[in-house]
Amino acid sequence: DQQVKQNSPSLSVQEGRISILNCDYTNSMFDYFLWYKKYPAEGPTFLISISSIKDKNEDGRFTVFLNKSAKHLSLHIVPSQPGDSAVYFCAASLKTSYDKVIFGPGTSLSVIP
Amino acid sequence: NAGVTQTPKFQVLKTGQSMTLQCAQDMNHNSMYWYRQDPGMGLRLIYYSASEGTTDKGEVPNGYNVSRLNKREFSLRLESAAPSQTSVYFCASSPGSYTDTQYFGPGTRLTVL
């Protein structure tokens, strides 16, 4: 059973609007969360992260929100740009398994000009 | 800096053949990882090496072996390839802490016939 879930395989958004990508996890012991972005034929690249002691982290157009009670996090992109079209992976890690990061299946975002 | 490099970029094998995927990083990172990416499954950890001289199994280690040749290089070997090993393989490295960003290579697309 997947410990990190991204239930929307794909999402389409108009340029300039907000993109909201969602992620749910099952293990309440996860204490660090990351988002990676992947373009075709390239490796994933780190986008933004959040510690479980916070509920929000912002970096330019990207904001990640964490709701620990719901075991849910979301990535907001405002405003969305065509260059944001990519696959976004949510990932979670455990302090006790510091070398292991569990990735979700990814959401493919298309930003339409 | 080249970051994380992987060779080859593409490979086609017949069932039963063996091959080694090479990975090198020039960022002086302690930890290195091998993942496979399959449609709908996200990135799954095959093996990782927390530091030079150590290796550990990840989520899907069966059918694979690894060697941490030195701090820079981490290779993945398929001794007897099977069609189920058709996938895209990514190598990654990180400084070592569980909160550290992982840096990914461009991937190797492997097809086993």
mmCIF file of C-alpha atoms in Angstrom:
data_model
loop_
_atom_site.group_PDB
_atom_site.id
_atom_site.type_symbol
_atom_site.label_atom_id
_atom_site.label_comp_id
_atom_site.label_asym_id
_atom_site.label_seq_id
_atom_site.Cartn_x
_atom_site.Cartn_y
_atom_site.Cartn_z
ATOM 1 C CA ASP A 1 0.000 0.000 0.000
ATOM 2 C CA GLN A 2 1.359 3.403 -0.976
ATOM 3 C CA GLN A 3 2.399 5.501 2.012
ATOM 4 C CA VAL A 4 2.391 8.705 -0.044
ATOM 5 C CA LYS A 5 -0.526 9.278 -2.378
ATOM 6 C CA GLN A 6 -1.191 11.802 -5.092
ATOM 7 C CA ASN A 7 -4.699 11.024 -6.210
ATOM 8 C CA SER A 8 -4.763 13.319 -9.232
ATOM 9 C CA PRO A 9 -2.590 11.872 -12.008
ATOM 10 C CA SER A 10 -3.006 15.063 -14.033
ATOM 11 C CA LEU A 11 -4.108 18.670 -13.730
ATOM 12 C CA SER A 12 -4.664 21.430 -16.303
ATOM 13 C CA VAL A 13 -4.626 25.112 -15.368
ATOM 14 C CA GLN A 14 -4.783 28.352 -17.328
ATOM 15 C CA GLU A 15 -1.703 30.539 -17.329
ATOM 16 C CA GLY A 16 -1.882 33.133 -14.549
ATOM 17 C CA ARG A 17 -4.263 31.109 -12.391
ATOM 18 C CA ILE A 18 -3.458 29.137 -9.260
ATOM 19 C CA SER A 19 -2.327 25.499 -9.456
ATOM 20 C CA ILE A 20 -3.036 23.348 -6.407
ATOM 21 C CA LEU A 21 -1.399 19.943 -6.211
ATOM 22 C CA ASN A 22 -2.447 17.654 -3.390
ATOM 23 C CA CYS A 23 -0.687 14.904 -1.488
ATOM 24 C CA ASP A 24 -1.861 12.573 1.288
ATOM 25 C CA TYR A 25 0.230 10.313 3.482
ATOM 26 C CA THR A 26 -0.616 7.456 5.788
ATOM 27 C CA ASN A 27 2.303 7.322 8.229
ATOM 28 C CA SER A 28 1.928 9.904 11.002
ATOM 29 C CA MET A 29 5.618 9.471 11.844
ATOM 30 C CA PHE A 30 6.736 11.260 8.673
ATOM 31 C CA ASP A 31 8.377 14.473 9.786
ATOM 32 C CA TYR A 32 9.776 16.064 6.663
ATOM 33 C CA PHE A 33 8.116 16.614 3.315
ATOM 34 C CA LEU A 34 9.477 17.655 -0.062
ATOM 35 C CA TRP A 35 8.218 18.467 -3.526
ATOM 36 C CA TYR A 36 10.253 17.610 -6.608
ATOM 37 C CA LYS A 37 9.580 18.706 -10.173
ATOM 38 C CA LYS A 38 10.425 16.617 -13.221
ATOM 39 C CA TYR A 39 10.594 17.557 -16.872
ATOM 40 C CA PRO A 40 10.542 14.850 -19.572
ATOM 41 C CA ALA A 41 13.875 13.098 -20.141
ATOM 42 C CA GLU A 42 15.397 14.783 -17.078
ATOM 43 C CA GLY A 43 15.899 13.777 -13.466
ATOM 44 C CA PRO A 44 13.696 15.247 -10.719
ATOM 45 C CA THR A 45 14.828 18.525 -9.180
ATOM 46 C CA PHE A 46 14.055 19.779 -5.696
ATOM 47 C CA LEU A 47 11.388 22.462 -5.474
ATOM 48 C CA ILE A 48 10.406 23.153 -1.882
ATOM 49 C CA SER A 49 10.227 21.404 1.486
ATOM 50 C CA ILE A 50 8.508 21.681 4.849
ATOM 51 C CA SER A 51 9.220 20.332 8.303
ATOM 52 C CA SER A 52 6.421 18.823 10.366
ATOM 53 C CA ILE A 53 6.839 21.584 12.955
ATOM 54 C CA LYS A 54 5.583 24.123 10.412
ATOM 55 C CA ASP A 55 2.288 24.431 8.583
ATOM 56 C CA LYS A 56 3.428 26.647 5.725
ATOM 57 C CA ASN A 57 6.565 27.348 3.740
ATOM 58 C CA GLU A 58 6.832 29.850 0.916
ATOM 59 C CA ASP A 59 9.403 30.349 -1.818
ATOM 60 C CA GLY A 60 8.492 32.868 -4.467
ATOM 61 C CA ARG A 61 5.506 31.599 -6.442
ATOM 62 C CA PHE A 62 5.514 28.280 -4.594
ATOM 63 C CA THR A 63 3.886 27.639 -1.221
ATOM 64 C CA VAL A 64 3.525 24.320 0.556
ATOM 65 C CA PHE A 65 0.866 23.842 3.229
ATOM 66 C CA LEU A 66 0.911 20.999 5.747
ATOM 67 C CA ASN A 67 -2.124 19.768 7.695
ATOM 68 C CA LYS A 68 -0.778 17.136 10.056
ATOM 69 C CA SER A 69 -4.124 16.202 11.565
ATOM 70 C CA ALA A 70 -5.446 15.385 8.095
ATOM 71 C CA LYS A 71 -2.099 13.929 6.949
ATOM 72 C CA HIS A 72 -2.350 16.174 3.928
ATOM 73 C CA LEU A 73 -0.102 18.608 2.162
ATOM 74 C CA SER A 74 -0.591 20.785 -0.851
ATOM 75 C CA LEU A 75 1.585 22.762 -3.229
ATOM 76 C CA HIS A 76 0.244 26.078 -4.500
ATOM 77 C CA ILE A 77 1.743 27.753 -7.554
ATOM 78 C CA VAL A 78 0.682 31.363 -8.073
ATOM 79 C CA PRO A 79 0.622 32.572 -10.767
ATOM 80 C CA SER A 80 1.048 29.476 -12.921
ATOM 81 C CA GLN A 81 3.329 29.768 -15.941
ATOM 82 C CA PRO A 82 3.719 27.510 -18.996
ATOM 83 C CA GLY A 83 7.229 26.620 -17.806
ATOM 84 C CA ASP A 84 5.656 25.049 -14.717
ATOM 85 C CA SER A 85 4.276 22.246 -16.894
ATOM 86 C CA ALA A 86 5.957 19.154 -15.463
ATOM 87 C CA VAL A 87 5.379 16.148 -13.227
ATOM 88 C CA TYR A 88 5.374 17.014 -9.524
ATOM 89 C CA PHE A 89 6.330 14.406 -6.950
ATOM 90 C CA CYS A 90 5.421 14.692 -3.306
ATOM 91 C CA ALA A 91 7.861 12.950 -0.950
ATOM 92 C CA ALA A 92 8.056 12.225 2.773
ATOM 93 C CA SER A 93 10.829 11.106 5.063
ATOM 94 C CA LEU A 94 11.237 9.649 8.538
ATOM 95 C CA LYS A 95 13.775 10.822 11.078
ATOM 96 C CA THR A 96 14.424 7.217 12.072
ATOM 97 C CA SER A 97 15.141 6.250 8.450
ATOM 98 C CA TYR A 98 17.073 9.302 7.549
ATOM 99 C CA ASP A 99 18.405 7.946 4.341
ATOM 100 C CA LYS A 100 15.047 6.941 2.884
ATOM 101 C CA VAL A 101 12.542 9.179 1.200
ATOM 102 C CA ILE A 102 9.147 7.836 0.085
ATOM 103 C CA PHE A 103 7.846 9.305 -3.140
ATOM 104 C CA GLY A 104 4.280 9.611 -4.342
ATOM 105 C CA PRO A 105 3.278 8.582 -7.887
ATOM 106 C CA GLY A 106 3.342 12.154 -9.225
ATOM 107 C CA THR A 107 0.889 14.633 -10.727
ATOM 108 C CA SER A 108 1.357 15.885 -14.280
ATOM 109 C CA LEU A 109 0.625 19.612 -14.433
ATOM 110 C CA SER A 110 -0.163 21.317 -17.740
ATOM 111 C CA VAL A 111 -0.295 25.107 -17.747
ATOM 112 C CA ILE A 112 -2.192 26.295 -20.803
ATOM 113 C CA PRO A 113 -1.109 29.624 -22.326
ATOM 114 C CA ASN B 1 30.270 20.866 -11.824
ATOM 115 C CA ALA B 2 28.529 18.086 -13.714
ATOM 116 C CA GLY B 3 26.402 17.128 -10.687
ATOM 117 C CA VAL B 4 25.173 13.548 -11.015
ATOM 118 C CA THR B 5 25.994 11.708 -14.225
ATOM 119 C CA GLN B 6 24.639 8.364 -15.381
ATOM 120 C CA THR B 7 25.654 6.026 -18.172
ATOM 121 C CA PRO B 8 24.236 4.762 -20.412
ATOM 122 C CA LYS B 9 21.207 6.921 -21.233
ATOM 123 C CA PHE B 10 19.406 4.101 -23.057
ATOM 124 C CA GLN B 11 19.846 0.336 -23.083
ATOM 125 C CA VAL B 12 17.991 -2.605 -24.578
ATOM 126 C CA LEU B 13 18.690 -6.055 -23.124
ATOM 127 C CA LYS B 14 17.430 -9.524 -23.796
ATOM 128 C CA THR B 15 16.039 -11.570 -20.926
ATOM 129 C CA GLY B 16 18.895 -13.151 -19.000
ATOM 130 C CA GLN B 17 21.574 -10.682 -20.038
ATOM 131 C CA SER B 18 23.503 -8.720 -17.447
ATOM 132 C CA MET B 19 24.565 -5.112 -17.298
ATOM 133 C CA THR B 20 25.863 -2.447 -14.963
ATOM 134 C CA LEU B 21 24.473 1.062 -14.697
ATOM 135 C CA GLN B 22 27.086 3.604 -13.726
ATOM 136 C CA CYS B 23 26.579 6.688 -11.577
ATOM 137 C CA ALA B 24 29.024 9.343 -10.430
ATOM 138 C CA GLN B 25 28.685 12.587 -8.493
ATOM 139 C CA ASP B 26 31.147 15.426 -8.084
ATOM 140 C CA MET B 27 29.510 17.221 -5.144
ATOM 141 C CA ASN B 28 31.395 15.334 -2.408
ATOM 142 C CA HIS B 29 28.102 13.908 -1.133
ATOM 143 C CA ASN B 30 28.088 11.115 1.409
ATOM 144 C CA SER B 31 24.841 9.415 0.421
ATOM 145 C CA MET B 32 23.882 7.921 -2.919
ATOM 146 C CA TYR B 33 20.713 6.222 -4.107
ATOM 147 C CA TRP B 34 19.278 4.142 -6.929
ATOM 148 C CA TYR B 35 15.586 4.498 -7.812
ATOM 149 C CA ARG B 36 13.356 3.091 -10.487
ATOM 150 C CA GLN B 37 10.399 4.959 -11.923
ATOM 151 C CA ASP B 38 7.413 3.106 -13.329
ATOM 152 C CA PRO B 39 4.117 4.586 -14.552
ATOM 153 C CA GLY B 40 1.739 5.239 -11.647
ATOM 154 C CA MET B 41 4.312 4.116 -9.090
ATOM 155 C CA GLY B 42 6.452 7.152 -8.524
ATOM 156 C CA LEU B 43 10.082 6.661 -7.595
ATOM 157 C CA ARG B 44 10.894 3.498 -5.658
ATOM 158 C CA LEU B 45 14.174 3.065 -3.837
ATOM 159 C CA ILE B 46 16.214 0.046 -4.932
ATOM 160 C CA TYR B 47 19.388 0.450 -2.876
ATOM 161 C CA TYR B 48 21.141 3.253 -1.095
ATOM 162 C CA SER B 49 24.547 3.957 0.347
ATOM 163 C CA ALA B 50 24.647 6.195 3.394
ATOM 164 C CA SER B 51 28.405 6.566 3.171
ATOM 165 C CA GLU B 52 31.403 5.159 1.366
ATOM 166 C CA GLY B 53 31.749 1.473 2.133
ATOM 167 C CA THR B 54 28.134 0.873 3.152
ATOM 168 C CA THR B 55 25.080 -0.197 1.170
ATOM 169 C CA ASP B 56 21.525 -1.057 2.230
ATOM 170 C CA LYS B 57 18.407 -2.415 0.594
ATOM 171 C CA GLY B 58 15.537 -0.153 -0.252
ATOM 172 C CA GLU B 59 11.961 -0.987 -1.118
ATOM 173 C CA VAL B 60 12.561 -3.093 -4.272
ATOM 174 C CA PRO B 61 16.074 -4.669 -4.126
ATOM 175 C CA ASN B 62 15.325 -8.096 -5.645
ATOM 176 C CA GLY B 63 17.218 -8.766 -8.862
ATOM 177 C CA TYR B 64 19.769 -6.018 -8.286
ATOM 178 C CA ASN B 65 23.192 -5.600 -6.710
ATOM 179 C CA VAL B 66 25.124 -2.438 -5.993
ATOM 180 C CA SER B 67 28.692 -1.356 -5.404
ATOM 181 C CA ARG B 68 29.840 1.849 -3.757
ATOM 182 C CA LEU B 69 33.201 1.916 -5.492
ATOM 183 C CA ASN B 70 34.375 5.104 -3.767
ATOM 184 C CA LYS B 71 32.761 8.295 -2.517
ATOM 185 C CA ARG B 72 32.007 9.444 -6.072
ATOM 186 C CA GLU B 73 30.694 6.293 -7.727
ATOM 187 C CA PHE B 74 27.729 4.008 -7.075
ATOM 188 C CA SER B 75 26.897 1.315 -9.621
ATOM 189 C CA LEU B 76 23.788 -0.825 -10.059
ATOM 190 C CA ARG B 77 24.070 -4.317 -11.554
ATOM 191 C CA LEU B 78 21.402 -6.510 -13.072
ATOM 192 C CA GLU B 79 22.795 -10.042 -13.097
ATOM 193 C CA SER B 80 20.019 -11.667 -15.129
ATOM 194 C CA ALA B 81 17.653 -9.104 -16.589
ATOM 195 C CA ALA B 82 13.902 -9.772 -16.631
ATOM 196 C CA PRO B 83 11.115 -7.921 -18.497
ATOM 197 C CA SER B 84 9.813 -6.710 -15.105
ATOM 198 C CA GLN B 85 13.003 -4.667 -14.811
ATOM 199 C CA THR B 86 12.023 -2.525 -17.787
ATOM 200 C CA SER B 87 11.975 0.921 -16.238
ATOM 201 C CA VAL B 88 13.683 4.276 -15.983
ATOM 202 C CA TYR B 89 16.499 4.218 -13.435
ATOM 203 C CA PHE B 90 17.621 7.297 -11.551
ATOM 204 C CA CYS B 91 20.709 7.748 -9.457
ATOM 205 C CA ALA B 92 20.726 10.470 -6.798
ATOM 206 C CA SER B 93 23.046 11.837 -4.161
ATOM 207 C CA SER B 94 22.681 13.961 -1.045
ATOM 208 C CA PRO B 95 25.010 15.357 1.610
ATOM 209 C CA GLY B 96 23.626 12.777 4.032
ATOM 210 C CA SER B 97 20.990 14.164 6.370
ATOM 211 C CA TYR B 98 17.362 13.079 5.916
ATOM 212 C CA THR B 99 16.386 16.690 5.381
ATOM 213 C CA ASP B 100 18.914 17.149 2.634
ATOM 214 C CA THR B 101 17.851 17.670 -0.926
ATOM 215 C CA GLN B 102 18.604 14.788 -3.244
ATOM 216 C CA TYR B 103 20.224 15.625 -6.559
ATOM 217 C CA PHE B 104 19.223 13.358 -9.407
ATOM 218 C CA GLY B 105 20.957 12.252 -12.550
ATOM 219 C CA PRO B 106 19.208 12.362 -15.955
ATOM 220 C CA GLY B 107 18.161 8.714 -15.834
ATOM 221 C CA THR B 108 18.752 5.511 -17.803
ATOM 222 C CA ARG B 109 15.866 4.120 -19.827
ATOM 223 C CA LEU B 110 16.171 0.324 -19.793
ATOM 224 C CA THR B 111 14.086 -2.051 -21.874
ATOM 225 C CA VAL B 112 14.300 -5.807 -21.311
ATOM 226 C CA LEU B 113 12.851 -7.901 -24.123
#
